[in-house]
Amino acid sequence: MKRVLSGIQPSGQLHLGNYAGAVQQFLELQHDHEVFVFVASYHALTTSKDPDELRHNIRQVVIDYLAFGLDPSQCHIYLQHDVPAVCELAWLLGCVCPKSQMDKATTYKDKVAKGIPASVGLFTYPVLQAADILAVDPDVVPVGADQQQHVEITRDLAQRFNHAYGNDDRPVFKVPELMLRQDSALVPGVDGQKMSKSYGNGIDPFMDEKPLRKRIMKIVTDSKPPEETKDPEESTIFQIFAALAGRDDGRTVKLAERYRATGEHGMGYGEAKQALFELVMDTFADARNRRVELMADPTHIDAVLRDGAEAARAVMDGVMRRVRSAVGL
Ligand code: ADP
Ligand code: TRP
């Protein structure tokens, strides 16, 4: 069975972009793959400065994973700080990583441009991510398109390490494959830019009904009147809808037709927003109920995390023995 590894930072409430770009893939893979999904708590420290908020967000990501439908009997869920071996591995990988490779990483530049402090931790973020991945020997890493470069860096570091310390018959690391959704376009937020926890432009599928509707009504549009035909591909509302329902879904096709309609049959943006609101309520009806139950059962969450960390550590112990021996420790 192929092994899968991915993670999400607990830097705020998960949003539709995280769901469509990442979680949906985890849900599909868990049936016929060995799936490890973790909460990237160390990574969140590159941006999060409030301990209470971080503690809350870490817990919330786990609850949301479970509410979305990750099944602990099919998928190992753990916290990054319960497997500190990844920090040791990050050091060892950092020693084969040319500084110039980090200089080329675009996420660092983007985050600094957004005002996030330019710490050493933020700069070497991709090395820790490579350690998260290589520590469990996965075959595939399902992520959203914005993480592609990080997975490429991971592959490169694995190859460098193998070149330095392994031989062709016995590489130290398996070189994992990147996995993107078929429609890998990033989901835009209410302001039309990439939806992101740190940009405050997300749509949280677990919001109460009224604020959720209000949030969706806030999505930016141009000022075309209902009578005028509209290109769905240029619309933020449509992009979010298609990412969630799927491009080939009948509802998406129907909405695209409504966009193109003209004259008295034309569509105003309010109608498209209402369709998106209904889609979100419909898609997450079960998840919303499950989440309420999960919030009331903290001992269940603790047990899931204990089992998940145990399973991850069992794999990592073997990998770390191999790696230490390879470098001469
Ligand atoms: P954020 O940018 O909101 O902090 P993360 O960087 O923690 O999100 O991303 C977690 C996962 O969700 C990653 O696999 C990432 O590629 C995916 N993801 C995040 N935002 C989007 C988006 N707007 N569209 C598609 N996928 C996304
Ligand atoms: N950098 C990822 C993000 O922002 C989170 C992450 C950390 C991750 N380590 C990882 C994703 C390992 C996949 C594999 O979304």
Short mmCIF file of C-alpha atoms and ligand atoms in Angstrom, two decimals:
data_model
loop_
_atom_site.label_atom_id
_atom_site.label_comp_id
_atom_site.label_asym_id
_atom_site.label_seq_id
_atom_site.Cartn_x
_atom_site.Cartn_y
_atom_site.Cartn_z
CA MET A 1 0.00 0.00 0.00
CA LYS A 2 1.38 3.42 -0.91
CA ARG A 3 2.13 5.84 1.89
CA VAL A 4 0.87 9.43 1.92
CA LEU A 5 2.01 12.36 4.06
CA SER A 6 0.68 15.89 4.32
CA GLY A 7 0.07 18.63 6.86
CA ILE A 8 -1.56 21.99 7.44
CA GLN A 9 -0.36 24.84 9.63
CA PRO A 10 -2.55 25.75 12.62
CA SER A 11 -2.30 29.42 11.80
CA GLY A 12 -6.06 30.04 11.90
CA GLN A 13 -9.43 28.55 11.03
CA LEU A 14 -9.30 26.19 8.04
CA HIS A 15 -11.05 27.58 4.97
CA LEU A 16 -12.53 26.41 1.68
CA GLY A 17 -9.10 26.70 0.00
CA ASN A 18 -7.55 24.29 2.51
CA TYR A 19 -10.49 21.96 2.01
CA ALA A 20 -10.53 22.01 -1.79
CA GLY A 21 -6.74 22.17 -2.20
CA ALA A 22 -5.66 19.69 0.43
CA VAL A 23 -8.22 17.99 2.71
CA GLN A 24 -10.37 16.69 -0.14
CA GLN A 25 -7.37 14.74 -1.42
CA PHE A 26 -6.68 13.28 2.04
CA LEU A 27 -10.29 12.11 2.21
CA GLU A 28 -10.06 10.36 -1.13
CA LEU A 29 -6.69 8.76 -0.40
CA GLN A 30 -7.44 7.39 3.06
CA HIS A 31 -9.46 4.43 1.70
CA ASP A 32 -6.65 2.77 -0.19
CA HIS A 33 -3.44 4.38 1.07
CA GLU A 34 -1.58 4.50 4.35
CA VAL A 35 -2.18 8.14 5.21
CA PHE A 36 -0.29 10.31 7.70
CA VAL A 37 -1.73 13.79 8.24
CA PHE A 38 -0.28 16.14 10.81
CA VAL A 39 -0.73 19.61 12.26
CA ALA A 40 2.35 21.72 11.46
CA SER A 41 2.61 23.39 14.87
CA TYR A 42 6.35 24.20 14.67
CA HIS A 43 5.80 25.82 11.30
CA ALA A 44 3.01 28.00 12.70
CA LEU A 45 5.54 29.57 15.08
CA THR A 46 7.02 31.40 12.10
CA THR A 47 3.92 33.59 12.18
CA SER A 48 1.95 32.94 15.38
CA LYS A 49 3.01 34.87 18.48
CA ASP A 50 0.08 34.23 20.85
CA PRO A 51 0.46 30.94 22.81
CA ASP A 52 -3.21 30.67 23.78
CA GLU A 53 -4.32 31.30 20.24
CA LEU A 54 -1.85 28.72 18.91
CA ARG A 55 -3.04 26.10 21.42
CA HIS A 56 -6.62 26.77 20.33
CA ASN A 57 -5.80 26.63 16.62
CA ILE A 58 -3.85 23.36 16.92
CA ARG A 59 -6.82 21.70 18.57
CA GLN A 60 -9.23 23.20 16.09
CA VAL A 61 -7.36 21.86 13.06
CA VAL A 62 -7.57 18.34 14.50
CA ILE A 63 -11.29 18.72 15.17
CA ASP A 64 -11.83 20.06 11.66
CA TYR A 65 -9.83 17.23 10.06
CA LEU A 66 -12.11 14.77 11.85
CA ALA A 67 -15.26 16.77 11.09
CA PHE A 68 -14.37 16.87 7.38
CA GLY A 69 -14.27 13.09 7.50
CA LEU A 70 -10.72 11.97 8.16
CA ASP A 71 -11.17 8.61 9.84
CA PRO A 72 -8.60 7.74 12.52
CA SER A 73 -9.10 4.05 11.79
CA GLN A 74 -7.83 4.72 8.25
CA CYS A 75 -5.50 7.64 8.73
CA HIS A 76 -2.87 8.61 11.33
CA ILE A 77 -3.41 12.13 12.66
CA TYR A 78 -0.68 13.68 14.82
CA LEU A 79 0.88 16.91 16.00
CA GLN A 80 4.29 17.95 14.68
CA HIS A 81 5.55 18.76 18.18
CA ASP A 82 4.73 15.21 19.31
CA VAL A 83 7.38 13.97 16.87
CA PRO A 84 10.37 16.25 17.59
CA ALA A 85 12.65 13.93 15.59
CA VAL A 86 11.66 16.08 12.61
CA CYS A 87 13.73 18.92 14.10
CA GLU A 88 16.79 16.72 14.26
CA LEU A 89 16.21 15.63 10.68
CA ALA A 90 15.76 19.28 9.63
CA TRP A 91 19.24 19.99 11.00
CA LEU A 92 20.78 17.09 9.11
CA LEU A 93 19.03 18.15 5.89
CA GLY A 94 20.05 21.77 6.47
CA CYS A 95 23.66 20.63 6.37
CA VAL A 96 23.27 19.40 2.77
CA CYS A 97 21.05 22.30 1.67
CA PRO A 98 22.82 25.10 -0.21
CA LYS A 99 21.81 28.50 1.15
CA SER A 100 21.17 29.60 -2.44
CA GLN A 101 18.29 27.12 -2.59
CA MET A 102 16.49 28.88 0.24
CA ASP A 103 17.21 32.24 -1.43
CA LYS A 104 15.11 31.02 -4.36
CA ALA A 105 12.08 30.00 -2.28
CA THR A 106 9.16 32.20 -3.27
CA THR A 107 6.98 31.64 -0.18
CA TYR A 108 9.62 33.33 2.02
CA LYS A 109 9.69 36.40 -0.20
CA ASP A 110 5.89 36.50 -0.42
CA LYS A 111 5.45 36.24 3.34
CA VAL A 112 8.07 38.91 4.08
CA ALA A 113 6.39 41.17 1.51
CA LYS A 114 3.14 40.69 3.47
CA GLY A 115 4.85 41.96 6.63
CA ILE A 116 5.72 38.64 8.34
CA PRO A 117 9.02 39.05 10.26
CA ALA A 118 12.02 37.73 8.29
CA SER A 119 13.21 35.23 10.95
CA VAL A 120 15.72 32.42 10.38
CA GLY A 121 12.82 30.03 11.09
CA LEU A 122 10.80 31.51 8.24
CA PHE A 123 13.84 31.36 5.96
CA THR A 124 14.56 27.68 6.64
CA TYR A 125 10.84 26.72 6.74
CA PRO A 126 11.16 24.49 3.63
CA VAL A 127 13.95 22.44 5.28
CA LEU A 128 11.70 21.59 8.22
CA GLN A 129 8.95 20.75 5.74
CA ALA A 130 11.35 18.42 3.91
CA ALA A 131 12.08 16.75 7.26
CA ASP A 132 8.33 16.31 7.98
CA ILE A 133 8.03 14.53 4.68
CA LEU A 134 11.22 12.46 4.52
CA ALA A 135 10.85 11.31 8.15
CA VAL A 136 7.95 9.04 7.21
CA ASP A 137 9.20 7.68 3.87
CA PRO A 138 6.03 8.60 1.93
CA ASP A 139 5.41 7.76 -1.73
CA VAL A 140 3.19 10.80 -2.35
CA VAL A 141 2.62 14.24 -0.87
CA PRO A 142 -0.83 15.72 -1.70
CA VAL A 143 -0.84 19.52 -1.34
CA GLY A 144 -2.27 22.65 -2.92
CA ALA A 145 -0.43 24.27 -5.83
CA ASP A 146 1.27 26.85 -3.58
CA GLN A 147 3.24 24.06 -1.92
CA GLN A 148 4.68 22.67 -5.14
CA GLN A 149 8.05 24.39 -4.72
CA HIS A 150 8.40 23.04 -1.17
CA VAL A 151 7.86 19.48 -2.37
CA GLU A 152 10.39 20.06 -5.16
CA ILE A 153 12.92 21.29 -2.58
CA THR A 154 12.18 18.15 -0.54
CA ARG A 155 12.88 15.93 -3.54
CA ASP A 156 16.08 17.81 -4.24
CA LEU A 157 17.29 17.51 -0.63
CA ALA A 158 16.51 13.79 -0.59
CA GLN A 159 18.57 13.36 -3.74
CA ARG A 160 21.45 15.46 -2.38
CA PHE A 161 21.43 13.45 0.82
CA ASN A 162 21.33 10.16 -1.07
CA HIS A 163 24.21 11.34 -3.22
CA ALA A 164 26.28 12.37 -0.21
CA TYR A 165 25.54 9.42 2.08
CA GLY A 166 23.81 6.62 0.21
CA ASN A 167 24.61 4.51 -2.78
CA ASP A 168 22.50 3.54 -5.77
CA ASP A 169 21.55 0.20 -4.26
CA ARG A 170 20.75 1.65 -0.87
CA PRO A 171 19.50 5.25 -0.99
CA VAL A 172 18.90 6.77 2.45
CA PHE A 173 15.60 8.41 1.44
CA LYS A 174 12.77 7.48 -0.86
CA VAL A 175 12.21 10.45 -3.22
CA PRO A 176 8.47 11.25 -2.86
CA GLU A 177 6.11 12.39 -5.61
CA LEU A 178 4.09 15.60 -5.57
CA MET A 179 0.33 15.16 -5.91
CA LEU A 180 -1.89 18.07 -7.00
CA ARG A 181 -5.64 18.05 -7.55
CA GLN A 182 -6.67 17.68 -11.16
CA ASP A 183 -7.89 21.26 -11.17
CA SER A 184 -4.94 22.69 -9.30
CA ALA A 185 -5.92 26.38 -9.52
CA LEU A 186 -5.71 28.07 -6.13
CA VAL A 187 -9.04 28.96 -4.59
CA PRO A 188 -9.45 32.75 -4.35
CA GLY A 189 -10.66 34.45 -1.17
CA VAL A 190 -13.45 37.01 -0.77
CA ASP A 191 -11.08 39.73 -2.03
CA GLY A 192 -10.12 37.77 -5.17
CA GLN A 193 -6.56 37.00 -4.00
CA LYS A 194 -5.42 33.48 -2.95
CA MET A 195 -7.57 32.42 -0.02
CA SER A 196 -5.26 32.21 3.00
CA LYS A 197 -5.60 32.02 6.77
CA SER A 198 -3.11 34.82 7.12
CA TYR A 199 -4.77 37.20 4.65
CA GLY A 200 -8.11 37.36 6.46
CA ASN A 201 -9.96 36.64 3.21
CA GLY A 202 -11.11 33.08 3.95
CA ILE A 203 -14.51 31.44 3.99
CA ASP A 204 -14.88 29.16 7.01
CA PRO A 205 -17.32 26.34 6.19
CA PHE A 206 -18.15 25.96 9.88
CA MET A 207 -19.38 29.51 10.41
CA ASP A 208 -22.93 29.95 11.68
CA GLU A 209 -25.42 30.20 8.86
CA LYS A 210 -26.05 33.94 9.06
CA PRO A 211 -22.44 35.15 9.23
CA LEU A 212 -21.55 32.58 6.54
CA ARG A 213 -24.12 34.04 4.17
CA LYS A 214 -22.88 37.55 4.98
CA ARG A 215 -19.30 36.47 4.29
CA ILE A 216 -20.22 35.02 0.91
CA MET A 217 -22.18 38.17 0.02
CA LYS A 218 -18.90 40.09 0.59
CA ILE A 219 -17.09 38.40 -2.31
CA VAL A 220 -15.78 41.05 -4.70
CA THR A 221 -17.37 41.32 -8.15
CA ASP A 222 -17.21 43.74 -11.05
CA SER A 223 -20.17 46.04 -11.66
CA LYS A 224 -21.79 44.23 -14.60
CA PRO A 225 -25.61 44.45 -14.41
CA PRO A 226 -27.76 41.28 -14.58
CA GLU A 227 -28.60 41.80 -18.28
CA GLU A 228 -24.98 41.65 -19.38
CA THR A 229 -23.27 38.31 -20.16
CA LYS A 230 -20.42 37.36 -17.81
CA ASP A 231 -17.34 35.18 -18.15
CA PRO A 232 -17.50 32.68 -15.26
CA GLU A 233 -13.73 32.16 -15.40
CA GLU A 234 -13.21 35.78 -14.43
CA SER A 235 -15.48 35.56 -11.41
CA THR A 236 -14.22 34.85 -7.90
CA ILE A 237 -17.62 33.43 -6.90
CA PHE A 238 -17.49 30.94 -9.77
CA GLN A 239 -13.89 29.93 -9.05
CA ILE A 240 -14.77 29.07 -5.46
CA PHE A 241 -17.91 27.23 -6.56
CA ALA A 242 -16.04 25.15 -9.16
CA ALA A 243 -13.24 24.27 -6.71
CA LEU A 244 -15.75 23.01 -4.20
CA ALA A 245 -18.27 21.21 -6.42
CA GLY A 246 -15.82 20.15 -9.14
CA ARG A 247 -15.63 21.52 -12.68
CA ASP A 248 -17.61 18.69 -14.26
CA ASP A 249 -20.35 18.72 -11.67
CA GLY A 250 -23.82 19.47 -13.07
CA ARG A 251 -24.27 22.35 -10.63
CA THR A 252 -21.07 24.02 -11.85
CA VAL A 253 -22.06 23.59 -15.49
CA LYS A 254 -25.49 25.05 -14.75
CA LEU A 255 -24.02 28.04 -12.93
CA ALA A 256 -21.65 28.70 -15.84
CA GLU A 257 -24.68 28.81 -18.14
CA ARG A 258 -26.37 31.32 -15.85
CA TYR A 259 -23.26 33.53 -16.05
CA ARG A 260 -23.42 33.56 -19.85
CA ALA A 261 -27.15 34.32 -20.04
CA THR A 262 -28.16 37.79 -21.22
CA GLY A 263 -31.07 40.23 -21.28
CA GLU A 264 -34.10 39.46 -19.18
CA HIS A 265 -32.73 35.95 -18.47
CA GLY A 266 -29.42 37.37 -17.25
CA MET A 267 -27.99 36.69 -13.82
CA GLY A 268 -27.05 39.16 -11.09
CA TYR A 269 -24.11 38.34 -8.82
CA GLY A 270 -26.49 37.99 -5.86
CA GLU A 271 -27.90 34.85 -7.48
CA ALA A 272 -24.44 33.33 -7.91
CA LYS A 273 -23.60 34.13 -4.29
CA GLN A 274 -26.80 32.49 -3.12
CA ALA A 275 -25.91 29.38 -5.17
CA LEU A 276 -22.48 29.28 -3.52
CA PHE A 277 -24.00 29.71 -0.07
CA GLU A 278 -26.35 26.78 -0.70
CA LEU A 279 -23.49 24.66 -2.02
CA VAL A 280 -21.41 25.28 1.10
CA MET A 281 -24.33 24.49 3.42
CA ASP A 282 -25.09 21.35 1.44
CA THR A 283 -21.49 20.09 1.11
CA PHE A 284 -20.71 20.55 4.80
CA ALA A 285 -24.04 19.60 6.40
CA ASP A 286 -22.65 16.36 7.91
CA ALA A 287 -19.30 17.90 8.77
CA ARG A 288 -21.00 20.75 10.63
CA ASN A 289 -22.98 18.30 12.78
CA ARG A 290 -19.96 16.08 13.40
CA ARG A 291 -17.93 19.08 14.48
CA VAL A 292 -20.39 19.96 17.23
CA GLU A 293 -20.11 16.41 18.61
CA LEU A 294 -16.31 16.41 18.37
CA MET A 295 -16.02 19.71 20.23
CA ALA A 296 -17.87 18.09 23.14
CA ASP A 297 -15.53 15.08 23.32
CA PRO A 298 -11.97 16.20 24.15
CA THR A 299 -10.88 12.76 25.40
CA HIS A 300 -11.61 11.32 21.96
CA ILE A 301 -9.38 13.96 20.36
CA ASP A 302 -6.59 13.16 22.87
CA ALA A 303 -6.83 9.46 22.04
CA VAL A 304 -6.72 10.09 18.29
CA LEU A 305 -3.59 12.21 18.69
CA ARG A 306 -1.91 9.70 21.00
CA ASP A 307 -2.44 6.86 18.53
CA GLY A 308 -1.44 9.02 15.58
CA ALA A 309 1.82 10.13 17.20
CA GLU A 310 2.64 6.56 18.18
CA ALA A 311 2.20 5.35 14.61
CA ALA A 312 4.27 8.25 13.23
CA ARG A 313 7.04 7.72 15.78
CA ALA A 314 7.23 4.02 14.98
CA VAL A 315 8.00 4.85 11.34
CA MET A 316 10.30 7.77 12.19
CA ASP A 317 12.40 5.72 14.62
CA GLY A 318 13.38 3.43 11.78
CA VAL A 319 14.11 6.29 9.38
CA MET A 320 16.18 8.19 11.95
CA ARG A 321 18.27 5.11 12.78
CA ARG A 322 19.07 4.79 9.07
CA VAL A 323 19.85 8.50 8.70
CA ARG A 324 22.07 8.78 11.79
CA SER A 325 24.02 5.74 10.80
CA ALA A 326 24.43 7.06 7.25
CA VAL A 327 25.98 10.37 8.39
CA GLY A 328 28.24 8.77 11.00
CA LEU A 329 26.41 9.46 14.25
P1 ADP B 1 -2.92 29.15 4.45
O1 ADP B 1 -2.29 29.81 3.26
O2 ADP B 1 -4.35 29.43 4.56
O3 ADP B 1 -2.18 29.40 5.74
P2 ADP B 1 -1.64 26.62 4.44
O4 ADP B 1 -0.42 27.26 3.87
O5 ADP B 1 -1.56 26.13 5.84
O6 ADP B 1 -2.85 27.59 4.22
O7 ADP B 1 -2.09 25.44 3.49
C1 ADP B 1 -2.56 24.17 3.87
C2 ADP B 1 -2.88 23.36 2.64
O8 ADP B 1 -3.97 23.96 1.95
C3 ADP B 1 -1.72 23.30 1.61
O9 ADP B 1 -1.71 22.05 0.97
C4 ADP B 1 -2.07 24.39 0.65
O10 ADP B 1 -1.51 24.18 -0.62
C5 ADP B 1 -3.59 24.32 0.63
N1 ADP B 1 -4.15 25.63 0.33
C6 ADP B 1 -4.04 26.75 1.09
N2 ADP B 1 -4.69 27.78 0.53
C7 ADP B 1 -5.21 27.31 -0.63
C8 ADP B 1 -6.00 27.89 -1.67
N3 ADP B 1 -6.37 29.16 -1.61
N4 ADP B 1 -6.34 27.11 -2.71
C9 ADP B 1 -5.99 25.81 -2.76
N5 ADP B 1 -5.25 25.20 -1.82
C10 ADP B 1 -4.86 25.93 -0.77
N1 TRP B 2 3.87 24.36 4.39
C1 TRP B 2 2.61 23.70 4.42
C2 TRP B 2 1.52 24.76 4.26
O1 TRP B 2 1.72 25.92 4.50
C3 TRP B 2 2.37 22.95 5.71
C4 TRP B 2 3.33 21.82 5.82
C5 TRP B 2 4.36 21.73 6.71
C6 TRP B 2 3.34 20.64 5.04
N2 TRP B 2 5.03 20.56 6.53
C7 TRP B 2 4.44 19.87 5.51
C8 TRP B 2 2.56 20.17 3.99
C9 TRP B 2 4.73 18.63 4.95
C10 TRP B 2 2.88 18.93 3.42
C11 TRP B 2 3.97 18.16 3.89
O2 TRP B 2 0.47 24.39 3.90
#
